[in-house]
Amino acid sequence: MRIGITCYPTYGGSGAVAAELGIELAKMGHIVHFISYGLPFRINSFFKNIYFHEVEMLEYPLFKYPPYSLSLSVKMAEVIEAEKLDILHVHYAMPHAASAYLAQKMVGEDKIKFVTTLHGTDITLVGSHSSFYKITKFSIENSNGITCVSNYLKKSTEEIFKIKKDMRVIYNFVNTERYRKECLDRENVDFLKHIKKGDKVISHISNFRPVKRIQNIIKAFCKISREVQSKLLLVGEGPEAARCKIMVEKLKLEDKVVFLGRYDNIIPVLSASDLYMLPSKSESFGLSALEALSCSVPVIGINAGGLPEVVIDGQCGYLCDPDDIKSLANRALKILSSEELAKKMGQEARKRAKLFDSSIIVPQYMNYYNEVLNN
Ligand code: GMT
């Protein structure tokens, strides 16, 4: 099949899912054409069967806000025609589904069908904002197929946008062959210089937006580090980074909290971790939590949103109220201070991740494409 994929190329869950999906589809022999303003962050080397089409933007003095969505729809229409795409799959509703709708109108409805995957904040935060609500609802209703990354997100979409049409839940996935605990060589892995013998390592990876509640991780870590010799690795960058650094200084944790900045390959970080923390305010799925589980790392997450569909409380981690610092710290300490529990939870984590393996989930996308095409 010839498949077009549009996503945000920047650091974030939806771009990661789109990139990993493209990689898996290409490995299966499909031809994948990415259409975006940049190469998705996980496509950082040559992959057979993957092509990239950059959206060109015209700079013009009249444009205070250059209309990216329109240029994107033109590029989509060009690629659909030139590469004879069978299907277009857009990730994150805003503005990608609206651009796909326009592209479809330009080339003719009989020429292309498009599937939109809803990821989370495109529904719960951005899409539901009054400046986007109507176009998001319209784009969902006019997509030829809609997938949601969790049952929670499907239900939220139905409620927020009063959607009656059929939407398919296709969970996020992980390639458990690639995402597994690896042996790290101190000579070659730079960040290991921050970790001393006997340190328990807690990690968090995100794009540092307020929704991730990273300050709660730091507050909980302050309690944890008083009881257990430990280090906190914070990976990623974004608007909360500066505030988090100030908090770390105030709490005098500079020698225990390491800001690693952006890492495209997170497997070494997860391999070095004893615990992963994701106490977000809301999380429609929590891809980074799944990637941690796949590397046999127990997760402390939230008992809300889509995370309970991924992390089983008490089995491969714990689910807490994101603002309950005491319980976040206590749950972490419970795992970090018992070798036996940590080992058991690590094994359960890996088992759990295997249920979301790419070999199980990616064919669900292929089946869905075929259903949409045959409808
Ligand atoms: O919040 C992020 O990390 C980025 C965001 C995105 O769309 O780029 O992530 C959302 O999509 C991910 C992939 O499907 C999900 O794993 C995340 O749970 C979801 N984020 C939220 O719901 C806050």
Short mmCIF file of C-alpha atoms and ligand atoms in Angstrom, two decimals:
data_model
loop_
_atom_site.label_atom_id
_atom_site.label_comp_id
_atom_site.label_asym_id
_atom_site.label_seq_id
_atom_site.Cartn_x
_atom_site.Cartn_y
_atom_site.Cartn_z
CA MET A 1 0.00 0.00 0.00
CA ARG A 2 1.15 3.60 -0.55
CA ILE A 3 0.45 5.47 2.66
CA GLY A 4 0.77 9.19 3.38
CA ILE A 5 1.39 10.15 7.03
CA THR A 6 1.15 13.64 8.48
CA CYS A 7 2.17 14.45 12.05
CA TYR A 8 3.94 17.03 14.16
CA PRO A 9 7.63 16.29 13.71
CA THR A 10 8.54 17.71 17.10
CA TYR A 11 9.25 15.93 20.40
CA GLY A 12 5.92 14.47 21.56
CA GLY A 13 3.83 11.35 21.75
CA SER A 14 1.77 11.80 18.58
CA GLY A 15 4.88 12.39 16.44
CA ALA A 16 6.56 9.37 18.05
CA VAL A 17 3.58 7.11 17.29
CA ALA A 18 3.34 8.37 13.69
CA ALA A 19 7.08 7.86 13.13
CA GLU A 20 7.13 4.39 14.69
CA LEU A 21 4.05 3.42 12.67
CA GLY A 22 5.75 4.61 9.47
CA ILE A 23 8.86 2.60 10.33
CA GLU A 24 6.86 -0.58 11.02
CA LEU A 25 4.73 -0.19 7.86
CA ALA A 26 7.85 0.41 5.77
CA LYS A 27 9.44 -2.73 7.23
CA MET A 28 6.34 -4.66 6.11
CA GLY A 29 7.02 -3.46 2.54
CA HIS A 30 4.53 -0.60 2.35
CA ILE A 31 5.66 2.70 0.86
CA VAL A 32 5.35 5.50 3.38
CA HIS A 33 5.34 9.22 2.52
CA PHE A 34 5.67 11.61 5.45
CA ILE A 35 4.22 15.08 4.77
CA SER A 36 5.09 17.71 7.36
CA TYR A 37 7.19 20.82 8.01
CA GLY A 38 10.07 18.71 9.34
CA LEU A 39 11.34 15.17 9.46
CA PRO A 40 9.66 13.38 12.43
CA PHE A 41 12.16 13.25 15.31
CA ARG A 42 12.45 9.46 15.35
CA ILE A 43 13.16 9.21 11.61
CA ASN A 44 16.74 10.34 12.01
CA SER A 45 18.47 7.95 9.65
CA PHE A 46 17.82 6.32 6.29
CA PHE A 47 14.89 3.90 6.20
CA LYS A 48 14.00 1.84 3.16
CA ASN A 49 10.50 2.64 1.78
CA ILE A 50 10.21 5.93 3.71
CA TYR A 51 10.07 9.25 1.89
CA PHE A 52 9.70 12.76 3.22
CA HIS A 53 7.89 15.73 1.65
CA GLU A 54 8.50 19.07 3.30
CA VAL A 55 5.69 21.60 3.38
CA GLU A 56 6.94 24.81 1.80
CA MET A 57 5.94 28.01 3.51
CA LEU A 58 5.81 31.34 1.74
CA GLU A 59 7.09 34.23 3.80
CA TYR A 60 5.10 37.34 2.98
CA PRO A 61 4.95 40.65 4.84
CA LEU A 62 1.16 40.55 5.02
CA PHE A 63 1.19 37.29 6.96
CA LYS A 64 1.46 37.84 10.67
CA TYR A 65 0.39 34.19 10.97
CA PRO A 66 1.48 32.26 7.84
CA PRO A 67 -1.35 29.81 7.00
CA TYR A 68 0.49 26.49 7.48
CA SER A 69 -2.72 24.43 7.28
CA LEU A 70 -3.35 25.65 3.73
CA SER A 71 0.21 25.00 2.54
CA LEU A 72 -0.02 21.57 4.16
CA SER A 73 -3.25 20.77 2.30
CA VAL A 74 -1.63 21.78 -1.00
CA LYS A 75 1.40 19.55 -0.30
CA MET A 76 -0.95 16.70 0.66
CA ALA A 77 -2.87 17.10 -2.62
CA GLU A 78 0.38 17.14 -4.62
CA VAL A 79 1.72 14.01 -2.92
CA ILE A 80 -1.61 12.16 -3.22
CA GLU A 81 -1.52 12.76 -6.98
CA ALA A 82 2.20 12.39 -7.67
CA GLU A 83 2.73 9.29 -5.51
CA LYS A 84 -0.71 7.80 -6.16
CA LEU A 85 -1.37 7.36 -2.46
CA ASP A 86 -3.94 4.76 -1.44
CA ILE A 87 -4.66 6.34 1.92
CA LEU A 88 -3.67 9.36 4.01
CA HIS A 89 -3.28 8.97 7.77
CA VAL A 90 -3.09 12.12 9.86
CA HIS A 91 -2.04 12.24 13.51
CA TYR A 92 -3.39 14.92 15.88
CA ALA A 93 -6.65 16.43 14.71
CA MET A 94 -5.58 20.05 14.65
CA PRO A 95 -4.99 21.20 11.93
CA HIS A 96 -4.05 17.97 10.16
CA ALA A 97 -7.57 16.57 9.72
CA ALA A 98 -8.84 19.89 8.38
CA SER A 99 -5.93 20.05 5.90
CA ALA A 100 -6.61 16.46 4.81
CA TYR A 101 -10.28 17.32 4.26
CA LEU A 102 -9.26 20.23 2.01
CA ALA A 103 -6.73 18.09 0.13
CA GLN A 104 -9.43 15.48 -0.47
CA LYS A 105 -11.75 18.15 -1.86
CA MET A 106 -8.95 19.39 -4.15
CA VAL A 107 -8.07 16.02 -5.66
CA GLY A 108 -11.61 14.57 -5.63
CA GLU A 109 -13.27 12.38 -3.01
CA ASP A 110 -12.96 9.28 -5.19
CA LYS A 111 -9.15 9.69 -5.30
CA ILE A 112 -8.25 9.47 -1.59
CA LYS A 113 -9.63 8.56 1.81
CA PHE A 114 -8.13 9.75 5.07
CA VAL A 115 -7.92 8.39 8.59
CA THR A 116 -7.42 10.68 11.60
CA THR A 117 -5.82 9.41 14.80
CA LEU A 118 -6.78 11.39 17.89
CA HIS A 119 -3.99 11.49 20.47
CA GLY A 120 -5.12 13.43 23.50
CA THR A 121 -4.55 17.14 23.84
CA ASP A 122 -5.99 17.64 20.34
CA ILE A 123 -9.30 16.71 22.03
CA THR A 124 -8.96 17.53 25.71
CA LEU A 125 -7.03 20.82 25.50
CA VAL A 126 -6.48 22.35 22.06
CA GLY A 127 -9.40 21.02 20.01
CA SER A 128 -11.94 21.81 22.70
CA HIS A 129 -10.78 25.44 22.97
CA SER A 130 -13.49 27.76 21.63
CA SER A 131 -11.20 28.96 18.79
CA PHE A 132 -10.91 25.38 17.44
CA TYR A 133 -14.01 23.55 18.69
CA LYS A 134 -16.19 23.78 15.56
CA ILE A 135 -13.42 22.91 13.09
CA THR A 136 -12.24 20.00 15.25
CA LYS A 137 -15.78 18.57 15.43
CA PHE A 138 -16.22 19.11 11.68
CA SER A 139 -12.89 17.46 10.88
CA ILE A 140 -13.70 14.43 13.04
CA GLU A 141 -17.15 14.05 11.49
CA ASN A 142 -15.72 14.33 7.98
CA SER A 143 -12.73 12.00 8.35
CA ASN A 144 -13.26 8.69 6.54
CA GLY A 145 -12.00 6.87 9.62
CA ILE A 146 -11.17 7.89 13.17
CA THR A 147 -8.97 6.06 15.64
CA CYS A 148 -8.45 6.91 19.31
CA VAL A 149 -5.42 5.77 21.32
CA SER A 150 -7.51 4.61 24.32
CA ASN A 151 -11.08 3.92 25.37
CA TYR A 152 -10.81 6.92 27.65
CA LEU A 153 -10.03 9.18 24.68
CA LYS A 154 -12.87 7.72 22.61
CA LYS A 155 -15.35 8.39 25.41
CA SER A 156 -13.99 11.93 25.96
CA THR A 157 -14.26 12.66 22.22
CA GLU A 158 -17.87 11.43 22.14
CA GLU A 159 -18.74 13.55 25.16
CA ILE A 160 -16.84 16.74 24.31
CA PHE A 161 -17.76 16.84 20.62
CA LYS A 162 -21.10 14.95 20.75
CA ILE A 163 -19.75 12.55 18.14
CA LYS A 164 -22.13 9.79 17.07
CA LYS A 165 -19.99 8.23 14.33
CA ASP A 166 -18.08 5.01 14.82
CA MET A 167 -14.54 5.52 16.12
CA ARG A 168 -12.03 2.69 16.54
CA VAL A 169 -9.76 2.31 19.55
CA ILE A 170 -6.27 1.30 18.44
CA TYR A 171 -3.84 1.44 21.33
CA ASN A 172 -0.36 2.87 21.02
CA PHE A 173 2.33 0.27 20.57
CA VAL A 174 5.97 -0.46 21.25
CA ASN A 175 8.49 -2.59 19.42
CA THR A 176 9.47 -4.80 22.37
CA GLU A 177 12.43 -6.19 20.44
CA ARG A 178 13.99 -2.74 20.24
CA TYR A 179 12.67 -1.38 23.54
CA ARG A 180 14.28 -3.73 26.04
CA LYS A 181 16.71 -3.26 28.90
CA GLU A 182 20.19 -3.09 27.40
CA CYS A 183 23.59 -3.38 29.07
CA LEU A 184 25.14 0.06 29.22
CA ASP A 185 28.79 0.74 28.71
CA ARG A 186 30.04 3.58 30.96
CA GLU A 187 32.64 4.52 28.32
CA ASN A 188 30.02 5.26 25.68
CA VAL A 189 26.97 6.48 27.57
CA ASP A 190 27.70 10.01 28.70
CA PHE A 191 24.88 10.53 31.22
CA LEU A 192 26.09 7.58 33.33
CA LYS A 193 28.75 9.88 34.75
CA HIS A 194 25.97 11.37 36.92
CA ILE A 195 25.09 8.01 38.45
CA LYS A 196 27.11 6.57 41.34
CA LYS A 197 27.31 2.95 42.44
CA GLY A 198 24.28 2.19 44.63
CA ASP A 199 22.10 4.99 43.20
CA LYS A 200 18.49 4.11 42.43
CA VAL A 201 17.51 5.87 39.22
CA ILE A 202 14.13 7.49 38.61
CA SER A 203 13.39 8.93 35.18
CA HIS A 204 10.82 11.04 33.39
CA ILE A 205 10.71 11.86 29.68
CA SER A 206 8.42 14.46 28.13
CA ASN A 207 8.06 17.75 26.35
CA PHE A 208 7.92 19.60 29.69
CA ARG A 209 4.45 21.04 29.38
CA PRO A 210 2.44 22.02 32.50
CA VAL A 211 0.14 18.99 31.97
CA LYS A 212 3.08 16.69 32.84
CA ARG A 213 3.26 17.97 36.47
CA ILE A 214 7.05 17.65 36.57
CA GLN A 215 7.22 19.84 39.67
CA ASN A 216 5.27 17.12 41.50
CA ILE A 217 7.93 14.61 40.48
CA ILE A 218 10.62 16.90 41.91
CA LYS A 219 8.67 17.41 45.15
CA ALA A 220 8.15 13.65 45.52
CA PHE A 221 11.81 13.03 44.67
CA CYS A 222 12.84 15.41 47.46
CA LYS A 223 11.16 13.02 49.93
CA ILE A 224 12.44 9.89 48.17
CA SER A 225 16.05 11.04 48.11
CA ARG A 226 16.03 11.53 51.89
CA GLU A 227 15.25 7.83 52.35
CA VAL A 228 17.01 6.17 49.42
CA GLN A 229 20.29 7.00 47.67
CA SER A 230 18.90 8.07 44.32
CA LYS A 231 19.10 10.23 41.19
CA LEU A 232 16.35 11.76 39.10
CA LEU A 233 16.92 11.94 35.33
CA LEU A 234 14.70 14.46 33.55
CA VAL A 235 14.74 14.09 29.77
CA GLY A 236 13.25 16.55 27.29
CA GLU A 237 12.71 20.25 26.97
CA GLY A 238 9.77 22.62 26.99
CA PRO A 239 8.06 25.49 28.75
CA GLU A 240 8.29 24.05 32.29
CA ALA A 241 12.05 23.38 32.20
CA ALA A 242 13.13 26.76 33.60
CA ARG A 243 10.61 26.61 36.50
CA CYS A 244 11.74 23.05 37.31
CA LYS A 245 15.40 24.11 37.42
CA ILE A 246 14.55 26.92 39.86
CA MET A 247 12.65 24.46 42.06
CA VAL A 248 15.59 22.03 42.06
CA GLU A 249 17.89 24.85 43.21
CA LYS A 250 15.46 25.93 45.94
CA LEU A 251 15.22 22.38 47.25
CA LYS A 252 19.02 22.05 47.05
CA LEU A 253 18.78 18.99 44.85
CA GLU A 254 21.25 20.11 42.17
CA ASP A 255 23.57 17.17 42.73
CA LYS A 256 20.71 14.66 42.57
CA VAL A 257 18.48 15.89 39.73
CA VAL A 258 19.98 15.78 36.26
CA PHE A 259 18.42 17.68 33.36
CA LEU A 260 19.54 15.77 30.29
CA GLY A 261 17.77 17.89 27.66
CA ARG A 262 16.40 16.23 24.56
CA TYR A 263 17.31 12.64 23.77
CA ASP A 264 15.90 11.02 20.63
CA ASN A 265 16.98 7.53 21.67
CA ILE A 266 15.54 7.02 25.13
CA ILE A 267 16.36 3.30 25.43
CA PRO A 268 19.65 3.91 27.33
CA VAL A 269 17.87 6.21 29.81
CA LEU A 270 15.15 3.63 30.41
CA SER A 271 17.77 0.86 30.66
CA ALA A 272 19.47 2.77 33.46
CA SER A 273 16.17 3.37 35.32
CA ASP A 274 14.71 1.58 38.33
CA LEU A 275 11.47 3.54 38.17
CA TYR A 276 9.62 5.75 35.68
CA MET A 277 7.31 8.56 36.81
CA LEU A 278 4.43 10.06 34.82
CA PRO A 279 2.07 11.85 37.24
CA SER A 280 0.44 14.04 34.55
CA LYS A 281 -2.75 15.97 35.17
CA SER A 282 -4.22 14.06 32.27
CA GLU A 283 -2.80 11.45 29.91
CA SER A 284 -4.82 9.85 27.15
CA PHE A 285 -2.45 6.89 26.90
CA GLY A 286 1.10 7.60 28.10
CA LEU A 287 3.37 6.24 25.38
CA SER A 288 6.52 6.90 27.39
CA ALA A 289 5.08 4.78 30.22
CA LEU A 290 4.59 1.89 27.79
CA GLU A 291 8.17 2.30 26.52
CA ALA A 292 9.38 2.18 30.14
CA LEU A 293 7.37 -1.00 30.81
CA SER A 294 8.91 -2.54 27.71
CA CYS A 295 12.36 -1.90 29.20
CA SER A 296 11.20 -3.72 32.38
CA VAL A 297 10.83 -0.48 34.35
CA PRO A 298 7.87 -0.17 36.77
CA VAL A 299 5.79 3.00 36.35
CA ILE A 300 4.19 5.40 38.80
CA GLY A 301 1.35 7.09 36.93
CA ILE A 302 -2.08 8.56 37.49
CA ASN A 303 -5.29 6.77 38.33
CA ALA A 304 -7.18 8.69 35.63
CA GLY A 305 -7.31 9.21 31.86
CA GLY A 306 -6.04 6.37 29.69
CA LEU A 307 -3.09 5.36 31.90
CA PRO A 308 -5.07 2.68 33.81
CA GLU A 309 -5.54 0.95 30.41
CA VAL A 310 -1.74 0.67 30.17
CA VAL A 311 -0.38 0.35 33.72
CA ILE A 312 -2.06 -2.13 36.06
CA ASP A 313 -2.03 -0.72 39.59
CA GLY A 314 -0.07 -2.89 42.01
CA GLN A 315 1.19 -5.15 39.24
CA CYS A 316 3.65 -3.29 37.02
CA GLY A 317 3.62 -0.05 39.00
CA TYR A 318 1.24 2.12 40.96
CA LEU A 319 -1.42 4.64 39.99
CA CYS A 320 -1.88 7.68 42.23
CA ASP A 321 -3.53 11.07 42.37
CA PRO A 322 -1.01 13.32 40.52
CA ASP A 323 -1.18 16.01 43.20
CA ASP A 324 -0.79 13.63 46.14
CA ILE A 325 2.96 14.07 46.64
CA LYS A 326 3.01 11.92 49.77
CA SER A 327 1.50 8.95 48.00
CA LEU A 328 3.73 9.42 44.89
CA ALA A 329 6.79 9.35 47.17
CA ASN A 330 5.55 6.44 49.31
CA ARG A 331 4.71 4.30 46.30
CA ALA A 332 8.11 5.03 44.77
CA LEU A 333 9.85 4.18 48.05
CA LYS A 334 7.94 0.92 48.29
CA ILE A 335 9.38 -0.20 44.95
CA LEU A 336 12.87 1.24 45.40
CA SER A 337 13.42 -0.23 48.84
CA SER A 338 12.46 -3.81 48.03
CA GLU A 339 14.69 -5.70 45.55
CA GLU A 340 12.08 -8.43 45.43
CA LEU A 341 9.12 -6.16 44.61
CA ALA A 342 11.19 -4.19 42.09
CA LYS A 343 12.22 -7.40 40.30
CA LYS A 344 8.65 -8.78 40.27
CA MET A 345 7.21 -5.51 38.98
CA GLY A 346 9.95 -5.26 36.34
CA GLN A 347 9.01 -8.71 35.04
CA GLU A 348 5.32 -7.83 35.06
CA ALA A 349 6.13 -4.58 33.26
CA ARG A 350 7.79 -6.41 30.40
CA LYS A 351 4.89 -8.90 30.21
CA ARG A 352 2.38 -6.07 30.12
CA ALA A 353 4.27 -4.23 27.35
CA LYS A 354 4.25 -7.34 25.17
CA LEU A 355 0.45 -7.05 24.93
CA PHE A 356 1.04 -3.75 23.10
CA ASP A 357 3.76 -5.05 20.81
CA SER A 358 3.93 -3.52 17.33
CA SER A 359 3.34 -6.97 15.83
CA ILE A 360 -0.11 -6.99 17.48
CA ILE A 361 -1.14 -3.34 17.04
CA VAL A 362 0.24 -2.35 13.61
CA PRO A 363 -1.88 -4.97 11.77
CA GLN A 364 -4.93 -3.36 13.42
CA TYR A 365 -4.09 -0.15 11.54
CA MET A 366 -3.67 -2.10 8.28
CA ASN A 367 -7.05 -3.81 8.79
CA TYR A 368 -8.63 -0.47 9.56
CA TYR A 369 -7.16 1.13 6.40
CA ASN A 370 -8.65 -1.72 4.35
CA GLU A 371 -12.04 -1.33 6.06
CA VAL A 372 -12.07 2.40 5.35
CA LEU A 373 -11.02 1.85 1.72
CA ASN A 374 -13.72 -0.76 1.18
CA ASN A 375 -16.49 1.31 2.73
O1 GMT B 1 1.57 15.03 25.77
C1 GMT B 1 2.47 14.65 25.00
O2 GMT B 1 3.47 14.07 25.35
C2 GMT B 1 2.33 14.91 23.56
C3 GMT B 1 1.02 14.48 23.03
C4 GMT B 1 1.01 14.57 21.56
O3 GMT B 1 -0.07 14.45 21.02
O4 GMT B 1 2.01 14.82 20.89
O5 GMT B 1 0.76 13.18 23.58
C5 GMT B 1 -0.52 12.62 23.50
O6 GMT B 1 -0.39 11.57 22.56
C6 GMT B 1 0.43 10.49 22.97
C7 GMT B 1 0.53 9.50 21.82
O7 GMT B 1 -0.70 8.97 21.49
C8 GMT B 1 -0.15 9.85 24.23
O8 GMT B 1 0.66 8.77 24.64
C9 GMT B 1 -0.19 10.91 25.34
O9 GMT B 1 -0.84 10.34 26.46
C10 GMT B 1 -0.98 12.13 24.87
N1 GMT B 1 -0.82 13.21 25.86
C11 GMT B 1 -1.82 13.61 26.65
O10 GMT B 1 -2.95 13.14 26.62
C12 GMT B 1 -1.47 14.69 27.61
#
